[in-house]
Tab-separated table of C-alpha atoms (C1' of nucleotides) in Angstrom:
chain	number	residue	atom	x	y	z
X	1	UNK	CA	-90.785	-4.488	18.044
X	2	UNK	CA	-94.699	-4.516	18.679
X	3	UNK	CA	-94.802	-5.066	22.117
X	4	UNK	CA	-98.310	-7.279	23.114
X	5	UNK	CA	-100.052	-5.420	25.491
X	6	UNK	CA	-103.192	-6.413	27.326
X	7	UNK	CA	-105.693	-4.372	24.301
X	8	UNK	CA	-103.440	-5.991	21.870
X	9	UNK	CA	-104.097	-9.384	23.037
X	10	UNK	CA	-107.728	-8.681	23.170
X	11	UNK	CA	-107.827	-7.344	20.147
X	12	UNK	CA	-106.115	-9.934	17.826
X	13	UNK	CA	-108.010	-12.788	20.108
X	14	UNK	CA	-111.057	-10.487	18.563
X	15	UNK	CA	-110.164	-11.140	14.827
X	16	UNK	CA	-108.665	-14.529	15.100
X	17	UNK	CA	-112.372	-15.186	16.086
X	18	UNK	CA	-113.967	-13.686	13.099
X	19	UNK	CA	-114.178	-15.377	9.320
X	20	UNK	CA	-115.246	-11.574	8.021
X	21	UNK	CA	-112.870	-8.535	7.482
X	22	UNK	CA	-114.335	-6.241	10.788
X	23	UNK	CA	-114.282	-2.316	11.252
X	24	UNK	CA	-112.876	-0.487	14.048
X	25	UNK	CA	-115.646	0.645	15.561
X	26	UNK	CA	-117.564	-3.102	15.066
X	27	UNK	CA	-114.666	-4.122	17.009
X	28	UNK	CA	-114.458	-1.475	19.532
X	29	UNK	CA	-118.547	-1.968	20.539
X	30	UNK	CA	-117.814	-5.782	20.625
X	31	UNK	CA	-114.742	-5.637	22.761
X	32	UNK	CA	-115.779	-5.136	26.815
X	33	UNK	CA	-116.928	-1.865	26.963
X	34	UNK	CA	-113.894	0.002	28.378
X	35	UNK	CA	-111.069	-2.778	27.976
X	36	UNK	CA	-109.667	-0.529	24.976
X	37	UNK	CA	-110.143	3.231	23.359
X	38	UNK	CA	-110.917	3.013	19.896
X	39	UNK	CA	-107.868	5.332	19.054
X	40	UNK	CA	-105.989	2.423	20.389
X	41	UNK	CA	-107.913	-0.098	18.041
X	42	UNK	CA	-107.230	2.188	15.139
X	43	UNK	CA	-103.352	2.215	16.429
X	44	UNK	CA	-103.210	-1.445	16.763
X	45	UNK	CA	-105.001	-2.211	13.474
X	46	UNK	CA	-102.387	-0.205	11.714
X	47	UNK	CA	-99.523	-1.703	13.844
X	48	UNK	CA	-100.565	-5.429	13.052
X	49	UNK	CA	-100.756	-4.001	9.223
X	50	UNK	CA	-97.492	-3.317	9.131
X	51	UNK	CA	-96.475	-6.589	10.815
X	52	UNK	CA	-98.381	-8.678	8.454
X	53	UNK	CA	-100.496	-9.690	10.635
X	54	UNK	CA	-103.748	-8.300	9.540
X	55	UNK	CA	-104.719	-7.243	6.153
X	56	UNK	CA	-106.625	-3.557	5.498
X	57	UNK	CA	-109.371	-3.123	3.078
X	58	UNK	CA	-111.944	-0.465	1.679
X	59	UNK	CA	-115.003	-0.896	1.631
X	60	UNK	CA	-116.890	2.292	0.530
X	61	UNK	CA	-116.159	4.547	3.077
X	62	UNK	CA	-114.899	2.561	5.776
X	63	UNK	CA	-111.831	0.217	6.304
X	64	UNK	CA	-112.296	-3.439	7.295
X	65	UNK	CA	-109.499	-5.122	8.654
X	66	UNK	CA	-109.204	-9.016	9.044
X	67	UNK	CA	-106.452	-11.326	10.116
X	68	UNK	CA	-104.101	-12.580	7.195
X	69	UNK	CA	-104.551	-16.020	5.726
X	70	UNK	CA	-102.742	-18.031	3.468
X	71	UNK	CA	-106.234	-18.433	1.017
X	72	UNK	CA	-106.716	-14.869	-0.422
X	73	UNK	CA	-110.770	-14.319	-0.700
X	74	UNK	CA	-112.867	-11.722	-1.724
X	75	UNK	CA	-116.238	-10.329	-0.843
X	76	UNK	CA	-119.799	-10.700	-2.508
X	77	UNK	CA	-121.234	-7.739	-0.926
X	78	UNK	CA	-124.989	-7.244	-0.260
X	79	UNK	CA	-126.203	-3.368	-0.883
X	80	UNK	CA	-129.092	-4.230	1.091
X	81	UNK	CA	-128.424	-5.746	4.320
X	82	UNK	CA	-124.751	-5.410	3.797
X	83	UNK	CA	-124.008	-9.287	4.272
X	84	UNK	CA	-120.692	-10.062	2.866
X	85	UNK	CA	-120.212	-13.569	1.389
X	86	UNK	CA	-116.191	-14.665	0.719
X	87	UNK	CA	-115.401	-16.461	-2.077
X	88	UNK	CA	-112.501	-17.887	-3.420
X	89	UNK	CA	-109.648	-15.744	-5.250
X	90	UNK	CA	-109.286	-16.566	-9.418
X	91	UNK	CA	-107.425	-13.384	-10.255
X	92	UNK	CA	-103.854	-14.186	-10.149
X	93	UNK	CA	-103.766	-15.891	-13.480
X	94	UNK	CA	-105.034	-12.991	-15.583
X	95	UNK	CA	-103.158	-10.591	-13.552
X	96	UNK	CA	-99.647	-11.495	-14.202
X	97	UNK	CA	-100.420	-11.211	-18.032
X	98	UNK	CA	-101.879	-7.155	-17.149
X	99	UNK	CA	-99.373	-6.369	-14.961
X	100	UNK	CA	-96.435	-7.532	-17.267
X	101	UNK	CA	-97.811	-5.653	-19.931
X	102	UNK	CA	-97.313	-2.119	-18.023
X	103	UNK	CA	-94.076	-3.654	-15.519
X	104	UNK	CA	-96.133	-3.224	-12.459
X	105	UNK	CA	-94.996	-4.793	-9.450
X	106	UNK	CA	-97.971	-6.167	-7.319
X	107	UNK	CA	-98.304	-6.100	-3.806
X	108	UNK	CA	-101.969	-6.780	-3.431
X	109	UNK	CA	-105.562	-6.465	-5.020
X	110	UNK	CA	-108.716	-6.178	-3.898
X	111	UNK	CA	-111.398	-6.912	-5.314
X	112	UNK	CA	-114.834	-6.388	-4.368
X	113	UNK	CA	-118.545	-7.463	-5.924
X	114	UNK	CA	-121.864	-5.693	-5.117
X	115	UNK	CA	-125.258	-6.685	-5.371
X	116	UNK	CA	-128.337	-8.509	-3.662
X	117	UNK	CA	-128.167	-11.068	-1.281
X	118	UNK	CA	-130.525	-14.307	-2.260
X	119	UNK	CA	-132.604	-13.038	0.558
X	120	UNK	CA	-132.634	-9.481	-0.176
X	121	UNK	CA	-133.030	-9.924	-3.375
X	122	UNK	CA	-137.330	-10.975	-2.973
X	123	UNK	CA	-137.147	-7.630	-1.097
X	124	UNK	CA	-135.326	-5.050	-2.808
E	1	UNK	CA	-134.922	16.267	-14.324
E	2	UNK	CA	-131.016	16.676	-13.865
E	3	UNK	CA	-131.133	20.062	-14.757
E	4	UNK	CA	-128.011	21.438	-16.828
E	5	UNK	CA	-126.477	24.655	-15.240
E	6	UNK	CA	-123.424	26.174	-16.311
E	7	UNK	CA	-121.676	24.268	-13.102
E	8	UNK	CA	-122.957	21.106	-14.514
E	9	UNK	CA	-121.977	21.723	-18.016
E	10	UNK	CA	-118.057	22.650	-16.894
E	11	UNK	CA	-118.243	19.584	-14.587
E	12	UNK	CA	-119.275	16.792	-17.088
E	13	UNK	CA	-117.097	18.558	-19.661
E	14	UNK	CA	-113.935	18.232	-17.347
E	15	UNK	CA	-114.983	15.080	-17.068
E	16	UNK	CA	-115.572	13.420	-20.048
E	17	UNK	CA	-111.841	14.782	-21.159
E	18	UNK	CA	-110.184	12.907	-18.303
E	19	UNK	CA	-109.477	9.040	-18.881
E	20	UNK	CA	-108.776	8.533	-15.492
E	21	UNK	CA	-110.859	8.671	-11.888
E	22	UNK	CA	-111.215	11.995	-10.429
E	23	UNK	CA	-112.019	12.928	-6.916
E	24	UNK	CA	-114.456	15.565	-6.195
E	25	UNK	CA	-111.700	17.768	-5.174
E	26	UNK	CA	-109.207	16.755	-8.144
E	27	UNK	CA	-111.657	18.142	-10.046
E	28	UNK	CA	-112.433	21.009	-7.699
E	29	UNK	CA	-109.179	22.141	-7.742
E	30	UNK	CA	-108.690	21.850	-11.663
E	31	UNK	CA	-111.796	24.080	-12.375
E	32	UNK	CA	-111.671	27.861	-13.035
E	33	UNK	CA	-111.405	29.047	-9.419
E	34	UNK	CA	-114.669	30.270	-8.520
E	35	UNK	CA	-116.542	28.355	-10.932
E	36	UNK	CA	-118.485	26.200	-8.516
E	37	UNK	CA	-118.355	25.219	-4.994
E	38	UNK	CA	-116.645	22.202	-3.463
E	39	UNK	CA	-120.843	20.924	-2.208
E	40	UNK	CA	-122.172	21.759	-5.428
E	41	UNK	CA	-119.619	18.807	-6.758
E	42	UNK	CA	-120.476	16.533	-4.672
E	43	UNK	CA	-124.322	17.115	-5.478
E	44	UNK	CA	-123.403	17.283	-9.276
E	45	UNK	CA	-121.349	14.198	-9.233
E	46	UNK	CA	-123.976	12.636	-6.996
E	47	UNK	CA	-126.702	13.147	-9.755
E	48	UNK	CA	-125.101	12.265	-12.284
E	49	UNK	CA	-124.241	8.862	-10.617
E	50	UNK	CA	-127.814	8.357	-10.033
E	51	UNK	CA	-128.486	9.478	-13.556
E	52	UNK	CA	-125.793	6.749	-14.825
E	53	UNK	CA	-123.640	9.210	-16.446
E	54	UNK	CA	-120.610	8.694	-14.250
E	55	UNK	CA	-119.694	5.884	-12.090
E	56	UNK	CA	-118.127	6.378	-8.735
E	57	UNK	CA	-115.698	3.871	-7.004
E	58	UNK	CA	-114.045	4.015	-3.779
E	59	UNK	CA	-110.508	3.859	-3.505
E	60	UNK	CA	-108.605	4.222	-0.208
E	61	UNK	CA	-110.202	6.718	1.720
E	62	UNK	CA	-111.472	8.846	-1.311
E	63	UNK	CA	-114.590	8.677	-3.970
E	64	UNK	CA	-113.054	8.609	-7.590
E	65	UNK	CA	-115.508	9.661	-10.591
E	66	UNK	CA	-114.946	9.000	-14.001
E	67	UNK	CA	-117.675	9.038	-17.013
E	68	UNK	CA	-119.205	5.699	-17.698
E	69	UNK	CA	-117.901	4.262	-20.574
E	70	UNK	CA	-119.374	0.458	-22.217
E	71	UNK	CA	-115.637	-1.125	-21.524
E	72	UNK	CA	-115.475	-1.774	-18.013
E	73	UNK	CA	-111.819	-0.801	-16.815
E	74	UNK	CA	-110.173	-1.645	-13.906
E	75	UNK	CA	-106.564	0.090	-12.329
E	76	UNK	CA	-103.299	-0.650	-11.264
E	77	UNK	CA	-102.830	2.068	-8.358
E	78	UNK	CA	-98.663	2.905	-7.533
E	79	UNK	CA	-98.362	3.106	-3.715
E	80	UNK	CA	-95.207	5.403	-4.248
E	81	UNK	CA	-97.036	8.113	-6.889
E	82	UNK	CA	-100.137	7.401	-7.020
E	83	UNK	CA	-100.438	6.390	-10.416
E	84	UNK	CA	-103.136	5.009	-12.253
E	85	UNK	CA	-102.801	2.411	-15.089
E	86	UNK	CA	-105.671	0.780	-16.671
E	87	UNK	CA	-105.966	-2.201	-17.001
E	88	UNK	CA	-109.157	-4.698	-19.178
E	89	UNK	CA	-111.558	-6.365	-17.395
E	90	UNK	CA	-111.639	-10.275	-17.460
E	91	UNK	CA	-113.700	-11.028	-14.247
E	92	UNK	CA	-116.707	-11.811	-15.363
E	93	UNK	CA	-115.981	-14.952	-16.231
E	94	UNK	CA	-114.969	-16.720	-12.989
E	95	UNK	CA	-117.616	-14.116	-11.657
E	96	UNK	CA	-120.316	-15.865	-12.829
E	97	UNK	CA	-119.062	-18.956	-11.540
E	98	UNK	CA	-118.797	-18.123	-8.270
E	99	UNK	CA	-122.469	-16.020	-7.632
E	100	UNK	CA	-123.982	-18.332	-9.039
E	101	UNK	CA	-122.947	-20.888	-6.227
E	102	UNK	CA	-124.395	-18.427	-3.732
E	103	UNK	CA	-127.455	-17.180	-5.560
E	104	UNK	CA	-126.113	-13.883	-5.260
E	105	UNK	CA	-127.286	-10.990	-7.899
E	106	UNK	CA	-124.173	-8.651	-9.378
E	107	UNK	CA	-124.979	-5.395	-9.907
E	108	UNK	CA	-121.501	-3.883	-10.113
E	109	UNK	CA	-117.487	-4.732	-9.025
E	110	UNK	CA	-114.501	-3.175	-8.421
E	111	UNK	CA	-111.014	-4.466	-8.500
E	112	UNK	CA	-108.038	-2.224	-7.856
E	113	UNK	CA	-104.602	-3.476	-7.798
E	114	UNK	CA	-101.657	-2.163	-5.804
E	115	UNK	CA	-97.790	-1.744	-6.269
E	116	UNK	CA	-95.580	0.133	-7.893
E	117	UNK	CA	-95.332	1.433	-11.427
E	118	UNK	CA	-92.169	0.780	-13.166
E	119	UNK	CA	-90.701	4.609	-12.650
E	120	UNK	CA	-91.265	4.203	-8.953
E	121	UNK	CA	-89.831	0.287	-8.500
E	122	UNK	CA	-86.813	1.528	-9.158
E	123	UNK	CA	-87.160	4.705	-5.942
E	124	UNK	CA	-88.831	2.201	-3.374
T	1	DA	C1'	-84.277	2.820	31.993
T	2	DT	C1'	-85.926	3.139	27.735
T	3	DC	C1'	-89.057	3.363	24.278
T	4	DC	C1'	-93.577	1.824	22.934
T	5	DT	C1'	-98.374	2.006	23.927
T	6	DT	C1'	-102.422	3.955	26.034
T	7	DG	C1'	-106.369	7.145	26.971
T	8	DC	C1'	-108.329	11.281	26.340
T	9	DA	C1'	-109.607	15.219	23.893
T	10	DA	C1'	-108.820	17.905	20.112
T	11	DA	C1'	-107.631	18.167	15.176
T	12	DT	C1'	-108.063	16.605	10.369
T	13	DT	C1'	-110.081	14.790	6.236
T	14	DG	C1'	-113.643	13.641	3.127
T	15	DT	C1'	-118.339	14.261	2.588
T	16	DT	C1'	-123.133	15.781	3.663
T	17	DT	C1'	-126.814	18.933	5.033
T	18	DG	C1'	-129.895	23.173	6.089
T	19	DC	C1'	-131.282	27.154	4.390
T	20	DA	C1'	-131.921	31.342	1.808
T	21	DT	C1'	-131.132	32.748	-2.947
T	22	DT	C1'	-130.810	31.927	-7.817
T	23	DT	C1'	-131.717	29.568	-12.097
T	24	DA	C1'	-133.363	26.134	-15.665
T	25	DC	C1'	-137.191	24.373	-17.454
B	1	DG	C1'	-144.150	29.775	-11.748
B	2	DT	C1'	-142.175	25.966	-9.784
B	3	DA	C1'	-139.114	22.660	-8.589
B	4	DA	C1'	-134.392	21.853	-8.713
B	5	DA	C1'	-129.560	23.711	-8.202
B	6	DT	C1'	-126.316	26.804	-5.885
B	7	DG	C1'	-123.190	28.892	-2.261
B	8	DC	C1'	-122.054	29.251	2.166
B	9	DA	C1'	-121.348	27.741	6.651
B	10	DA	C1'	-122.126	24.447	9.827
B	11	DA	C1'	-122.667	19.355	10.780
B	12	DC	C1'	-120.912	14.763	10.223
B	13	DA	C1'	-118.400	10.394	10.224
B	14	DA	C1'	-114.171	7.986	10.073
B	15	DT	C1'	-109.690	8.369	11.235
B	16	DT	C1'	-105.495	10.666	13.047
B	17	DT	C1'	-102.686	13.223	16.261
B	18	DG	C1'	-100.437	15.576	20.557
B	19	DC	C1'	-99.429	14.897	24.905
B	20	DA	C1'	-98.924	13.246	29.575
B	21	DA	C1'	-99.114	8.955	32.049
B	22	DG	C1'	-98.573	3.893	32.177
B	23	DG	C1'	-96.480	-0.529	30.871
B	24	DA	C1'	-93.609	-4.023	28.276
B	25	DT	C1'	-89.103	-5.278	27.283
DNA sequence: ATCCTTGCAAATTGTTTGCATTTAC
DNA sequence: GTAAATGCAAACAATTTGCAAGGAT
């Protein structure tokens, strides 16, 4: 039933906002300081998962969380100043043949590409 | 200098027989009890990531280790049993493509697909 | 009125670190 | 002999949970 509460509001306001998947705690220090507790972000995150509303993805060690779209992207991911660039998704087509093979049933994919920036690559 | 102790030995050896990802404590808890401490894992695994004898992806919340090998693999993950099927590579392609538009240098990817296998379709 | 959501603090999970001791080279 | 590796316990970071109070439906 997901009731919208003020923090809920707020929150999903937050990541309409944003092009880039977001963590909870980027979220939580960009939010008014006090307008929501970051257990509450985490709860909401999860809540809007389960809706549909949001999509969930790992990143190393940390989950990123960004409103769902029609165009599925992916993420060119800088090691160095951890810029993420989206580009467009090209996976379906080879996918169906894979998952056929081993009568998988999808439900999502990530996919995920790490390396140097054109900046930080001078640099690093 | 990557020093070979008899921790180091039993680790890579575990490893190298598995075909699949391991987590640290996977393997931890596979081990002769007693062998070698949970840390000392980590560390190992660690080193021999930076020596480019295994390569370490993230999935979920949890680090998963598995020797390199020259194919690149990726896996489709089962939400229900945690399954994992392996699946060819055939990103590079359109991967090209795309960094190129954005000058951006690859150094590595990952690309994990979830569902559910065809034992668990069935259960879900 | 009910059931969901919140804030807070405490618990959990996966991983890392400091340090004294041991071991490979 | 020396620098690197180990075990242990304690520190950490990200996330989750229990519970009493507040708020949406």
């Amino acid at each position: 039933m997901l009731k919208m509460t003020k923090q809920r509001t707020l929150l999903l306001d937050y990541l309409k906002k944003s092009t880039k998947p977001l963590s909870a705690e980027m979220v939580y220090l960009k939010l008014p300081q006090g307008s929501m507790n970051l257990s509450t972000i985490y709860r909401s995150l999860e809540a809007f998962e389960v809706a549909g509303l949001v999509d969930k993805t790992n990143l190393g060690n940390l989950a990123y969380y960004k409103i769902r779209s029609h165009e599925h992207k992916h993420y060119l991911v800088c090691k160095n100043c951890h810029k993420m660039i989206e580009i467009d998704c090209h996976v379906d087509s080879f996918l169906e043949v894979e998952t056929k093979k081993h009568h998988f049933k999808v439900e999502s994919h990530d996919l995920t590409v790490y390396g140097y920036c054109e900046k930080c690559q001078t640099l690093a």
